[in-house]
Amino acid sequence: MESGGSRERWGTKVGFILAAAGSAIGLGNIWKFPYVAGENGGAAFVLIYIVFVIILGLPIMIAELVIGRHTEKDPVGAFKVIAGGTKWVFVGYLGVLSGFFILSFYSVVGGWTLGYIVKSISGTAAGIDSIETAKGVFQEFSMDPLLMILYHFLFMGSCMVIVIRGIKKGIERWSKVLMPLLFFILIVLIIKGLSMEGSFRGLSFFLKPDFSKITADSIIAALGQSFFSLSLGMGAMITYGSYLSKKEKILHSAMYIVLLDTLIAILAGFAIFPAVFAMNMSPKGGPGLIFHIIPAVFGKMEFGYIFSTLFFVLLFIAALTSGMSLLEVVTAYIIDERGWSRRKGVYVTGTIIFLLGVPSALSFGVIRDATYFLGNTFFDFMDKLTSNYMLPIGGFFIAICLGYKYGLENTIHELDPDTRVISLKELWAFFIKFISPFLILFLFIMLIRDDIVSLFSRLFG
Ligand code: PHE
């Protein structure tokens, strides 16, 4: 225990940054970013994404850390403090609910990474020598109901084991070692991808913006992706901030985390798109994209199975450090607000999340044609509902609540001292109060307008 009170604390500053970066860096960067960018036109999407990361992600990341450290509470408890017993507490509940929903499908993909570790070691992946076989292998895998549920179960179980052990022993220790290794394997992939014939078209897809491909939907996808990738809008960073000692500098930490997260996403793009184009594949491969590409690239390489094993092991661990932050939000709520023990909290919430994830696990096989959810499979529906709506809406209310209800003057002392002419503190305050929430609002109004128009044209067109 580092400072007074009984709340558990991060052991070291680096430990905190790595744990928070561990929450941010995950499937969102390596699995999701490439396929969402691929479906939304490539470079133009990437550009919009980066703009959102800077003007929405960074200020809201700082806001969440400030709220967390200031209140030393889970998201619901934090909003009880800053909203002073008003209805605004629902923002905290919305966050906890998002945690339930996100982890339910996140765990399914986490399970895929486990499955692919097994495939790489057992040699199934080594037999993959073309993109067609790679697709076939993934399809067969993702259609198998028992395997899907088993791997989803194993991933959830792993998150639960770590979260039961508490933050310092569990979360911090794991996050420390593995990030540099992930970096290394991405570089290997990039070199391999770029050396393939035809890879250049992939680079230009990723780097040369074609704004004619941008639609209201792709802007919302970029918005959602920036929140999802940075673990924002649901209180994960509030929860992590609540374990942060008063000595640490929030502004600096937040900048590191955002920078690292964005860097890894961009590297993942460089690793995937050249190979996608070199193999004459469409970048619109959907959620299976990296599970098609990676085995196909490594399948053609000498000792490729070693790299592919390493890749999926690292991806699994990156997913785990994010998954446990999601579970930690839910657990912190149950412990702080309901007074449960950590163990009981994790068992009960983990089981509920597992069950909620079952339809997502089956969404690529048995129930793949059940698209009752506004035209989406259950998996896609949960993903879009949380990333594109719940998280940005959560972020909007976090900013509004801090800026207008609680007042920035009550929390700004949480930020690093700084003596610049325009201080970073003031810049942050300006963004949280006047820019970030209103940009989110504006984007949603645009979207709703578009949706209403398209609904009417579908109904009467
Ligand atoms: N940021 C994580 C990722 O990129 C996912 C996540 C979202 C984690 C929201 C916590 C909260 O994989």
Tab-separated table of C-alpha atoms and ligand atoms in Angstrom:
chain	number	residue	atom	x	y	z
A	1	MET	CA	0.000	0.000	0.000
A	2	GLU	CA	1.592	3.223	-1.061
A	3	SER	CA	-0.472	6.039	0.267
A	4	GLY	CA	-3.000	6.296	3.064
A	5	GLY	CA	-6.408	4.689	3.076
A	6	SER	CA	-7.155	1.076	2.433
A	7	ARG	CA	-7.493	1.168	-1.304
A	8	GLU	CA	-5.061	-0.995	-3.189
A	9	ARG	CA	-2.547	1.000	-5.267
A	10	TRP	CA	-0.426	0.450	-8.298
A	11	GLY	CA	3.082	-0.535	-7.283
A	12	THR	CA	4.978	1.790	-9.577
A	13	LYS	CA	4.376	4.486	-12.118
A	14	VAL	CA	5.614	2.326	-14.966
A	15	GLY	CA	3.368	-0.402	-13.651
A	16	PHE	CA	0.369	1.877	-13.930
A	17	ILE	CA	1.201	3.134	-17.412
A	18	LEU	CA	1.758	-0.368	-18.659
A	19	ALA	CA	-1.420	-1.623	-17.072
A	20	ALA	CA	-3.453	1.224	-18.540
A	21	ALA	CA	-1.719	0.769	-21.880
A	22	GLY	CA	-2.407	-2.931	-21.447
A	23	SER	CA	-6.100	-2.148	-21.138
A	24	ALA	CA	-6.002	0.091	-24.176
A	25	ILE	CA	-3.831	-2.109	-26.384
A	26	GLY	CA	-5.635	-5.254	-27.261
A	27	LEU	CA	-7.817	-6.847	-29.880
A	28	GLY	CA	-9.048	-3.337	-30.629
A	29	ASN	CA	-5.718	-2.409	-32.171
A	30	ILE	CA	-4.705	-5.591	-33.885
A	31	TRP	CA	-7.909	-7.421	-34.704
A	32	LYS	CA	-10.465	-4.657	-34.952
A	33	PHE	CA	-8.644	-1.613	-36.273
A	34	PRO	CA	-7.511	-3.288	-39.529
A	35	TYR	CA	-10.892	-4.778	-40.380
A	36	VAL	CA	-12.886	-1.679	-39.510
A	37	ALA	CA	-10.435	0.487	-41.463
A	38	GLY	CA	-10.668	-2.029	-44.304
A	39	GLU	CA	-14.454	-1.869	-44.355
A	40	ASN	CA	-14.521	1.903	-44.188
A	41	GLY	CA	-12.265	2.908	-46.996
A	42	GLY	CA	-8.746	2.766	-45.534
A	43	ALA	CA	-6.638	5.901	-45.290
A	44	ALA	CA	-9.463	8.454	-45.009
A	45	PHE	CA	-10.898	6.473	-42.107
A	46	VAL	CA	-7.478	6.280	-40.492
A	47	LEU	CA	-7.082	10.037	-40.704
A	48	ILE	CA	-10.453	10.710	-39.121
A	49	TYR	CA	-9.672	8.136	-36.475
A	50	ILE	CA	-6.444	9.917	-35.552
A	51	VAL	CA	-8.211	13.260	-35.345
A	52	PHE	CA	-10.774	11.741	-32.976
A	53	VAL	CA	-8.037	10.202	-30.871
A	54	ILE	CA	-6.460	13.612	-30.389
A	55	ILE	CA	-9.465	15.840	-29.840
A	56	LEU	CA	-11.769	13.361	-28.120
A	57	GLY	CA	-9.711	10.453	-26.881
A	58	LEU	CA	-6.925	12.283	-25.109
A	59	PRO	CA	-9.115	14.799	-23.232
A	60	ILE	CA	-11.573	12.106	-22.174
A	61	MET	CA	-8.774	9.770	-21.124
A	62	ILE	CA	-7.458	12.543	-18.866
A	63	ALA	CA	-10.964	13.235	-17.585
A	64	GLU	CA	-11.516	9.594	-16.639
A	65	LEU	CA	-8.179	9.326	-14.853
A	66	VAL	CA	-8.889	12.572	-13.011
A	67	ILE	CA	-12.329	11.396	-11.931
A	68	GLY	CA	-10.942	8.041	-10.836
A	69	ARG	CA	-8.105	9.386	-8.780
A	70	HIS	CA	-10.151	12.191	-7.331
A	71	THR	CA	-12.969	9.964	-6.124
A	72	GLU	CA	-11.043	6.721	-5.590
A	73	LYS	CA	-14.131	4.832	-6.640
A	74	ASP	CA	-15.557	2.492	-9.227
A	75	PRO	CA	-17.503	4.265	-12.014
A	76	VAL	CA	-20.845	4.160	-10.208
A	77	GLY	CA	-19.321	5.331	-6.927
A	78	ALA	CA	-17.376	8.001	-8.792
A	79	PHE	CA	-20.517	9.430	-10.313
A	80	LYS	CA	-22.255	9.346	-6.960
A	81	VAL	CA	-19.513	11.682	-5.790
A	82	ILE	CA	-19.251	14.011	-8.736
A	83	ALA	CA	-22.967	14.110	-9.441
A	84	GLY	CA	-23.858	14.537	-5.778
A	85	GLY	CA	-26.721	12.070	-5.600
A	86	THR	CA	-28.461	13.168	-8.780
A	87	LYS	CA	-29.662	11.158	-11.742
A	88	TRP	CA	-26.265	11.495	-13.369
A	89	VAL	CA	-25.242	8.333	-11.580
A	90	PHE	CA	-26.746	6.504	-14.559
A	91	VAL	CA	-23.524	7.350	-16.446
A	92	GLY	CA	-21.709	5.032	-14.052
A	93	TYR	CA	-24.302	2.283	-14.530
A	94	LEU	CA	-24.097	2.706	-18.284
A	95	GLY	CA	-20.358	2.119	-17.990
A	96	VAL	CA	-20.753	-1.035	-15.957
A	97	LEU	CA	-23.330	-2.304	-18.441
A	98	SER	CA	-20.936	-1.560	-21.307
A	99	GLY	CA	-18.321	-3.612	-19.475
A	100	PHE	CA	-20.692	-6.597	-19.379
A	101	PHE	CA	-21.617	-6.259	-23.037
A	102	ILE	CA	-18.131	-5.639	-24.424
A	103	LEU	CA	-16.455	-8.441	-22.556
A	104	SER	CA	-19.131	-10.882	-23.708
A	105	PHE	CA	-18.088	-10.662	-27.360
A	106	TYR	CA	-14.495	-9.645	-26.693
A	107	SER	CA	-14.003	-12.937	-24.943
A	108	VAL	CA	-15.174	-14.810	-28.034
A	109	VAL	CA	-12.415	-13.253	-30.127
A	110	GLY	CA	-9.984	-13.735	-27.248
A	111	GLY	CA	-10.952	-17.386	-27.508
A	112	TRP	CA	-10.115	-17.397	-31.226
A	113	THR	CA	-6.569	-16.324	-30.391
A	114	LEU	CA	-6.305	-19.317	-28.068
A	115	GLY	CA	-7.604	-21.568	-30.801
A	116	TYR	CA	-5.018	-20.206	-33.200
A	117	ILE	CA	-2.229	-20.777	-30.697
A	118	VAL	CA	-3.278	-24.411	-30.674
A	119	LYS	CA	-3.468	-24.476	-34.475
A	120	SER	CA	-0.010	-22.935	-34.788
A	121	ILE	CA	1.586	-25.362	-32.368
A	122	SER	CA	-0.197	-28.429	-33.655
A	123	GLY	CA	0.834	-27.680	-37.212
A	124	THR	CA	-2.646	-27.092	-38.665
A	125	ALA	CA	-1.563	-23.556	-39.389
A	126	ALA	CA	1.661	-24.728	-41.001
A	127	GLY	CA	-0.383	-26.426	-43.711
A	128	ILE	CA	-1.887	-23.111	-44.729
A	129	ASP	CA	-0.214	-22.049	-47.935
A	130	SER	CA	-2.829	-19.924	-49.603
A	131	ILE	CA	-5.408	-17.411	-48.602
A	132	GLU	CA	-8.162	-19.812	-49.677
A	133	THR	CA	-7.014	-22.507	-47.278
A	134	ALA	CA	-6.622	-19.908	-44.550
A	135	LYS	CA	-10.207	-18.778	-45.064
A	136	GLY	CA	-11.424	-22.347	-45.100
A	137	VAL	CA	-9.627	-23.140	-41.852
A	138	PHE	CA	-11.116	-20.089	-40.152
A	139	GLN	CA	-14.579	-20.799	-41.415
A	140	GLU	CA	-14.527	-24.366	-40.221
A	141	PHE	CA	-13.183	-23.227	-36.864
A	142	SER	CA	-15.643	-20.416	-36.299
A	143	MET	CA	-18.611	-22.563	-37.302
A	144	ASP	CA	-17.898	-25.244	-34.726
A	145	PRO	CA	-20.259	-24.487	-31.826
A	146	LEU	CA	-18.531	-26.568	-29.188
A	147	LEU	CA	-15.063	-25.280	-29.955
A	148	MET	CA	-16.320	-21.700	-29.981
A	149	ILE	CA	-17.957	-22.062	-26.596
A	150	LEU	CA	-14.997	-23.936	-25.156
A	151	TYR	CA	-12.486	-21.252	-26.182
A	152	HIS	CA	-14.787	-18.458	-25.061
A	153	PHE	CA	-15.021	-20.255	-21.718
A	154	LEU	CA	-11.241	-20.574	-21.467
A	155	PHE	CA	-10.701	-16.909	-22.209
A	156	MET	CA	-13.270	-15.776	-19.654
A	157	GLY	CA	-11.788	-18.171	-17.144
A	158	SER	CA	-8.322	-16.682	-17.665
A	159	CYS	CA	-9.630	-13.157	-17.096
A	160	MET	CA	-11.390	-14.302	-13.952
A	161	VAL	CA	-8.328	-15.977	-12.486
A	162	ILE	CA	-6.263	-12.830	-12.899
A	163	VAL	CA	-8.893	-10.420	-11.629
A	164	ILE	CA	-9.495	-12.553	-8.534
A	165	ARG	CA	-5.881	-12.088	-7.585
A	166	GLY	CA	-6.314	-8.320	-7.432
A	167	ILE	CA	-4.746	-5.478	-9.312
A	168	LYS	CA	-1.154	-5.397	-8.249
A	169	LYS	CA	-0.320	-9.052	-8.239
A	170	GLY	CA	-2.485	-9.845	-11.203
A	171	ILE	CA	-2.856	-7.041	-13.665
A	172	GLU	CA	0.329	-5.114	-13.159
A	173	ARG	CA	2.738	-8.008	-13.271
A	174	TRP	CA	1.408	-9.386	-16.544
A	175	SER	CA	1.391	-6.082	-18.313
A	176	LYS	CA	5.017	-5.343	-17.681
A	177	VAL	CA	6.966	-7.704	-19.878
A	178	LEU	CA	5.049	-8.380	-22.992
A	179	MET	CA	4.550	-5.105	-24.772
A	180	PRO	CA	8.055	-4.890	-26.299
A	181	LEU	CA	7.691	-8.391	-27.656
A	182	LEU	CA	4.446	-7.481	-29.370
A	183	PHE	CA	6.185	-4.567	-30.985
A	184	PHE	CA	8.903	-6.849	-32.326
A	185	ILE	CA	6.563	-9.353	-33.905
A	186	LEU	CA	4.611	-6.590	-35.629
A	187	ILE	CA	7.832	-5.338	-37.165
A	188	VAL	CA	8.611	-8.818	-38.491
A	189	LEU	CA	5.162	-8.953	-40.046
A	190	ILE	CA	5.573	-5.535	-41.622
A	191	ILE	CA	8.879	-6.475	-43.221
A	192	LYS	CA	7.486	-9.732	-44.494
A	193	GLY	CA	4.349	-8.059	-45.816
A	194	LEU	CA	6.219	-5.298	-47.602
A	195	SER	CA	8.542	-7.764	-49.277
A	196	MET	CA	5.604	-9.490	-50.951
A	197	GLU	CA	4.801	-8.677	-54.524
A	198	GLY	CA	1.879	-6.311	-54.926
A	199	SER	CA	2.099	-5.071	-51.376
A	200	PHE	CA	2.324	-1.493	-52.535
A	201	ARG	CA	-1.343	-1.216	-53.290
A	202	GLY	CA	-1.916	-2.064	-49.659
A	203	LEU	CA	0.296	0.770	-48.543
A	204	SER	CA	-1.539	3.249	-50.682
A	205	PHE	CA	-4.899	1.932	-49.433
A	206	PHE	CA	-3.692	2.580	-45.915
A	207	LEU	CA	-1.970	5.893	-46.575
A	208	LYS	CA	-3.666	7.669	-49.475
A	209	PRO	CA	-6.998	9.027	-48.344
A	210	ASP	CA	-9.949	8.798	-50.672
A	211	PHE	CA	-12.551	10.944	-48.996
A	212	SER	CA	-15.267	9.932	-51.389
A	213	LYS	CA	-15.453	6.661	-49.469
A	214	ILE	CA	-16.388	8.405	-46.236
A	215	THR	CA	-20.014	8.143	-45.152
A	216	ALA	CA	-21.833	9.025	-41.937
A	217	ASP	CA	-21.500	5.382	-40.929
A	218	SER	CA	-17.765	5.343	-41.394
A	219	ILE	CA	-17.389	8.511	-39.337
A	220	ILE	CA	-19.335	6.878	-36.527
A	221	ALA	CA	-17.183	3.771	-36.951
A	222	ALA	CA	-14.055	5.921	-36.523
A	223	LEU	CA	-15.607	7.541	-33.471
A	224	GLY	CA	-16.481	4.182	-31.957
A	225	GLN	CA	-13.109	2.718	-32.801
A	226	SER	CA	-11.281	5.556	-31.064
A	227	PHE	CA	-13.271	5.013	-27.864
A	228	PHE	CA	-13.031	1.263	-28.045
A	229	SER	CA	-9.332	1.197	-28.709
A	230	LEU	CA	-8.511	3.612	-25.906
A	231	SER	CA	-10.853	1.843	-23.438
A	232	LEU	CA	-12.864	5.034	-22.982
A	233	GLY	CA	-16.439	5.950	-22.246
A	234	MET	CA	-17.278	3.200	-19.776
A	235	GLY	CA	-15.125	3.889	-16.758
A	236	ALA	CA	-12.227	1.505	-17.321
A	237	MET	CA	-9.853	4.427	-16.943
A	238	ILE	CA	-11.890	5.769	-14.012
A	239	THR	CA	-11.389	2.439	-12.305
A	240	TYR	CA	-7.676	2.270	-13.117
A	241	GLY	CA	-7.264	5.917	-12.075
A	242	SER	CA	-8.864	5.112	-8.732
A	243	TYR	CA	-5.872	2.910	-7.914
A	244	LEU	CA	-3.427	5.634	-8.941
A	245	SER	CA	-1.353	7.273	-6.260
A	246	LYS	CA	-1.561	11.034	-5.839
A	247	LYS	CA	2.069	11.410	-6.791
A	248	GLU	CA	1.715	10.322	-10.394
A	249	LYS	CA	1.332	12.742	-13.270
A	250	ILE	CA	-1.907	12.176	-15.097
A	251	LEU	CA	-1.273	14.343	-18.162
A	252	HIS	CA	1.969	12.621	-18.945
A	253	SER	CA	0.639	9.168	-18.339
A	254	ALA	CA	-2.389	9.824	-20.534
A	255	MET	CA	-0.227	11.049	-23.375
A	256	TYR	CA	1.947	7.973	-23.225
A	257	ILE	CA	-1.002	5.642	-23.218
A	258	VAL	CA	-2.703	7.346	-26.150
A	259	LEU	CA	0.523	7.469	-28.117
A	260	LEU	CA	1.369	3.821	-27.535
A	261	ASP	CA	-2.127	2.663	-28.363
A	262	THR	CA	-2.251	4.620	-31.603
A	263	LEU	CA	1.225	3.492	-32.579
A	264	ILE	CA	0.312	-0.161	-32.190
A	265	ALA	CA	-2.872	0.266	-34.235
A	266	ILE	CA	-0.963	1.978	-37.043
A	267	LEU	CA	1.710	-0.719	-36.980
A	268	ALA	CA	-1.006	-3.352	-37.187
A	269	GLY	CA	-2.321	-1.573	-40.273
A	270	PHE	CA	1.130	-1.634	-41.835
A	271	ALA	CA	1.421	-5.294	-40.985
A	272	ILE	CA	-1.934	-6.314	-42.462
A	273	PHE	CA	-2.773	-4.233	-45.537
A	274	PRO	CA	0.308	-4.822	-47.675
A	275	ALA	CA	-0.216	-8.564	-47.211
A	276	VAL	CA	-3.962	-8.294	-47.893
A	277	PHE	CA	-3.332	-6.656	-51.243
A	278	ALA	CA	-0.344	-8.817	-52.119
A	279	MET	CA	-2.627	-11.830	-51.687
A	280	ASN	CA	-5.346	-10.270	-53.805
A	281	MET	CA	-7.770	-10.268	-50.975
A	282	SER	CA	-10.477	-7.728	-50.313
A	283	PRO	CA	-9.736	-5.518	-47.304
A	284	LYS	CA	-13.374	-6.022	-46.359
A	285	GLY	CA	-12.699	-9.365	-44.744
A	286	GLY	CA	-14.746	-8.582	-41.625
A	287	PRO	CA	-13.968	-9.919	-38.154
A	288	GLY	CA	-12.036	-12.850	-39.629
A	289	LEU	CA	-9.544	-10.625	-41.477
A	290	ILE	CA	-6.424	-11.146	-39.405
A	291	PHE	CA	-7.242	-14.809	-38.884
A	292	HIS	CA	-7.138	-15.195	-42.665
A	293	ILE	CA	-4.078	-13.090	-43.313
A	294	ILE	CA	-1.660	-13.908	-40.524
A	295	PRO	CA	-1.601	-17.692	-40.980
A	296	ALA	CA	-1.381	-17.242	-44.747
A	297	VAL	CA	1.613	-14.903	-44.446
A	298	PHE	CA	3.438	-17.053	-41.936
A	299	GLY	CA	2.450	-20.253	-43.706
A	300	LYS	CA	4.641	-19.193	-46.598
A	301	MET	CA	7.606	-18.350	-44.425
A	302	GLU	CA	10.417	-20.499	-43.205
A	303	PHE	CA	9.904	-21.199	-39.496
A	304	GLY	CA	6.636	-19.378	-39.980
A	305	TYR	CA	4.923	-21.586	-37.421
A	306	ILE	CA	7.196	-20.217	-34.718
A	307	PHE	CA	6.274	-16.668	-35.617
A	308	SER	CA	2.653	-17.495	-35.922
A	309	THR	CA	2.644	-19.169	-32.511
A	310	LEU	CA	4.387	-16.161	-31.035
A	311	PHE	CA	1.977	-13.776	-32.719
A	312	PHE	CA	-1.120	-15.463	-31.362
A	313	VAL	CA	0.389	-15.888	-27.908
A	314	LEU	CA	1.082	-12.161	-27.793
A	315	LEU	CA	-2.312	-11.305	-29.172
A	316	PHE	CA	-3.881	-13.523	-26.534
A	317	ILE	CA	-1.976	-11.724	-23.805
A	318	ALA	CA	-2.823	-8.300	-25.208
A	319	ALA	CA	-6.453	-9.400	-25.261
A	320	LEU	CA	-6.184	-10.701	-21.722
A	321	THR	CA	-4.845	-7.441	-20.294
A	322	SER	CA	-7.797	-5.656	-21.927
A	323	GLY	CA	-10.315	-8.289	-20.954
A	324	MET	CA	-9.317	-8.112	-17.345
A	325	SER	CA	-9.729	-4.337	-17.319
A	326	LEU	CA	-13.273	-4.842	-18.542
A	327	LEU	CA	-13.928	-7.399	-15.843
A	328	GLU	CA	-12.253	-5.151	-13.272
A	329	VAL	CA	-14.799	-2.393	-13.950
A	330	VAL	CA	-17.677	-4.724	-13.270
A	331	THR	CA	-15.937	-6.251	-10.269
A	332	ALA	CA	-14.926	-2.917	-8.733
A	333	TYR	CA	-18.565	-1.889	-8.913
A	334	ILE	CA	-19.760	-5.061	-7.171
A	335	ILE	CA	-17.085	-4.761	-4.472
A	336	ASP	CA	-17.395	-1.022	-3.824
A	337	GLU	CA	-21.119	-0.551	-4.198
A	338	ARG	CA	-22.547	-3.916	-3.214
A	339	GLY	CA	-19.970	-4.913	-0.645
A	340	TRP	CA	-19.301	-8.338	-2.148
A	341	SER	CA	-15.983	-10.082	-1.798
A	342	ARG	CA	-13.725	-9.905	-4.843
A	343	ARG	CA	-13.912	-13.632	-5.358
A	344	LYS	CA	-17.674	-13.883	-5.249
A	345	GLY	CA	-17.992	-10.790	-7.438
A	346	VAL	CA	-15.743	-12.240	-10.103
A	347	TYR	CA	-17.449	-15.643	-10.094
A	348	VAL	CA	-20.919	-14.244	-10.460
A	349	THR	CA	-20.217	-11.492	-12.990
A	350	GLY	CA	-17.838	-13.713	-14.958
A	351	THR	CA	-20.503	-16.381	-15.287
A	352	ILE	CA	-23.117	-13.894	-16.451
A	353	ILE	CA	-20.732	-12.452	-19.018
A	354	PHE	CA	-19.845	-15.913	-20.251
A	355	LEU	CA	-23.521	-16.774	-20.786
A	356	LEU	CA	-24.193	-13.450	-22.492
A	357	GLY	CA	-21.304	-14.233	-24.856
A	358	VAL	CA	-22.661	-17.584	-26.003
A	359	PRO	CA	-24.873	-16.156	-28.784
A	360	SER	CA	-21.853	-14.134	-29.967
A	361	ALA	CA	-19.770	-17.298	-29.974
A	362	LEU	CA	-22.364	-18.952	-32.199
A	363	SER	CA	-22.777	-15.962	-34.500
A	364	PHE	CA	-20.388	-17.302	-37.102
A	365	GLY	CA	-21.930	-20.762	-37.265
A	366	VAL	CA	-25.248	-22.049	-35.986
A	367	ILE	CA	-26.956	-18.655	-35.763
A	368	ARG	CA	-25.105	-16.748	-38.442
A	369	ASP	CA	-28.283	-16.230	-40.436
A	370	ALA	CA	-30.158	-14.867	-37.460
A	371	THR	CA	-29.783	-11.217	-38.332
A	372	TYR	CA	-32.699	-9.900	-36.331
A	373	PHE	CA	-30.620	-7.224	-34.724
A	374	LEU	CA	-31.095	-4.322	-37.119
A	375	GLY	CA	-29.690	-6.508	-39.847
A	376	ASN	CA	-26.667	-7.638	-37.834
A	377	THR	CA	-25.657	-10.915	-36.318
A	378	PHE	CA	-25.748	-10.942	-32.542
A	379	PHE	CA	-21.967	-10.528	-32.443
A	380	ASP	CA	-21.930	-7.531	-34.777
A	381	PHE	CA	-24.869	-6.025	-32.982
A	382	MET	CA	-23.165	-6.169	-29.583
A	383	ASP	CA	-19.982	-4.801	-31.064
A	384	LYS	CA	-21.630	-1.868	-32.832
A	385	LEU	CA	-24.031	-1.118	-29.988
A	386	THR	CA	-21.206	-0.777	-27.489
A	387	SER	CA	-18.383	0.724	-29.565
A	388	ASN	CA	-20.354	3.094	-31.721
A	389	TYR	CA	-23.081	4.134	-29.300
A	390	MET	CA	-22.626	3.261	-25.649
A	391	LEU	CA	-18.967	4.329	-25.385
A	392	PRO	CA	-19.227	7.695	-27.164
A	393	ILE	CA	-22.451	8.456	-25.275
A	394	GLY	CA	-20.666	7.541	-22.051
A	395	GLY	CA	-17.764	9.803	-23.030
A	396	PHE	CA	-20.162	12.634	-23.780
A	397	PHE	CA	-21.730	12.412	-20.335
A	398	ILE	CA	-18.377	12.033	-18.597
A	399	ALA	CA	-17.233	15.313	-20.161
A	400	ILE	CA	-20.519	17.116	-19.507
A	401	CYS	CA	-20.725	15.897	-15.941
A	402	LEU	CA	-17.180	16.875	-15.130
A	403	GLY	CA	-17.293	20.167	-17.012
A	404	TYR	CA	-20.712	21.431	-15.998
A	405	LYS	CA	-22.061	19.510	-13.065
A	406	TYR	CA	-19.085	18.931	-10.813
A	407	GLY	CA	-16.954	21.747	-12.155
A	408	LEU	CA	-13.414	21.522	-13.424
A	409	GLU	CA	-12.157	23.795	-10.677
A	410	ASN	CA	-12.732	20.987	-8.182
A	411	THR	CA	-10.547	18.532	-10.007
A	412	ILE	CA	-7.992	20.413	-12.041
A	413	HIS	CA	-5.496	20.291	-9.182
A	414	GLU	CA	-5.232	16.581	-9.947
A	415	LEU	CA	-3.229	17.484	-13.044
A	416	ASP	CA	0.523	17.924	-13.348
A	417	PRO	CA	1.897	21.356	-12.429
A	418	ASP	CA	2.979	23.201	-15.534
A	419	THR	CA	4.216	26.664	-16.252
A	420	ARG	CA	3.787	27.068	-19.979
A	421	VAL	CA	2.098	30.175	-21.348
A	422	ILE	CA	-0.900	28.191	-22.442
A	423	SER	CA	-0.810	25.431	-19.917
A	424	LEU	CA	-1.765	21.933	-20.901
A	425	LYS	CA	-4.191	21.995	-18.019
A	426	GLU	CA	-6.075	24.902	-19.469
A	427	LEU	CA	-6.010	23.388	-22.904
A	428	TRP	CA	-7.498	20.225	-21.490
A	429	ALA	CA	-10.156	22.175	-19.596
A	430	PHE	CA	-11.099	23.995	-22.788
A	431	PHE	CA	-11.469	20.770	-24.738
A	432	ILE	CA	-13.475	18.975	-22.076
A	433	LYS	CA	-15.828	21.876	-21.647
A	434	PHE	CA	-16.271	23.227	-25.132
A	435	ILE	CA	-14.954	20.843	-27.784
A	436	SER	CA	-15.108	17.141	-27.034
A	437	PRO	CA	-18.702	16.730	-25.838
A	438	PHE	CA	-20.120	18.955	-28.542
A	439	LEU	CA	-18.250	17.215	-31.290
A	440	ILE	CA	-19.760	13.917	-30.144
A	441	LEU	CA	-23.191	15.493	-30.015
A	442	PHE	CA	-22.786	16.959	-33.470
A	443	LEU	CA	-21.710	13.619	-34.940
A	444	PHE	CA	-24.716	11.866	-33.462
A	445	ILE	CA	-27.109	14.475	-34.754
A	446	MET	CA	-25.617	14.005	-38.214
A	447	LEU	CA	-25.960	10.262	-37.916
A	448	ILE	CA	-29.521	10.356	-36.707
A	449	ARG	CA	-30.419	12.641	-39.540
A	450	ASP	CA	-28.864	10.201	-41.991
A	451	ASP	CA	-30.508	7.221	-40.347
A	452	ILE	CA	-33.919	8.807	-40.388
A	453	VAL	CA	-33.542	9.674	-44.053
A	454	SER	CA	-32.464	6.139	-44.911
A	455	LEU	CA	-35.205	4.605	-42.762
A	456	PHE	CA	-37.813	6.644	-44.583
A	457	SER	CA	-36.405	5.793	-47.956
A	458	ARG	CA	-36.444	2.108	-46.977
A	459	LEU	CA	-40.011	2.310	-45.753
A	460	PHE	CA	-41.440	4.374	-48.579
A	461	GLY	CA	-38.814	4.218	-51.305
B	1	PHE	N1	-9.201	-1.082	-25.577
B	1	PHE	C1	-9.379	-2.500	-25.622
B	1	PHE	C2	-8.786	-2.998	-26.935
B	1	PHE	O1	-8.354	-2.236	-27.733
B	1	PHE	C3	-10.812	-2.909	-25.454
B	1	PHE	C4	-11.501	-2.251	-24.298
B	1	PHE	C5	-12.582	-1.417	-24.507
B	1	PHE	C6	-11.040	-2.451	-23.002
B	1	PHE	C7	-13.201	-0.772	-23.457
B	1	PHE	C8	-11.652	-1.798	-21.936
B	1	PHE	C9	-12.723	-0.957	-22.155
B	1	PHE	O2	-8.756	-4.157	-27.189
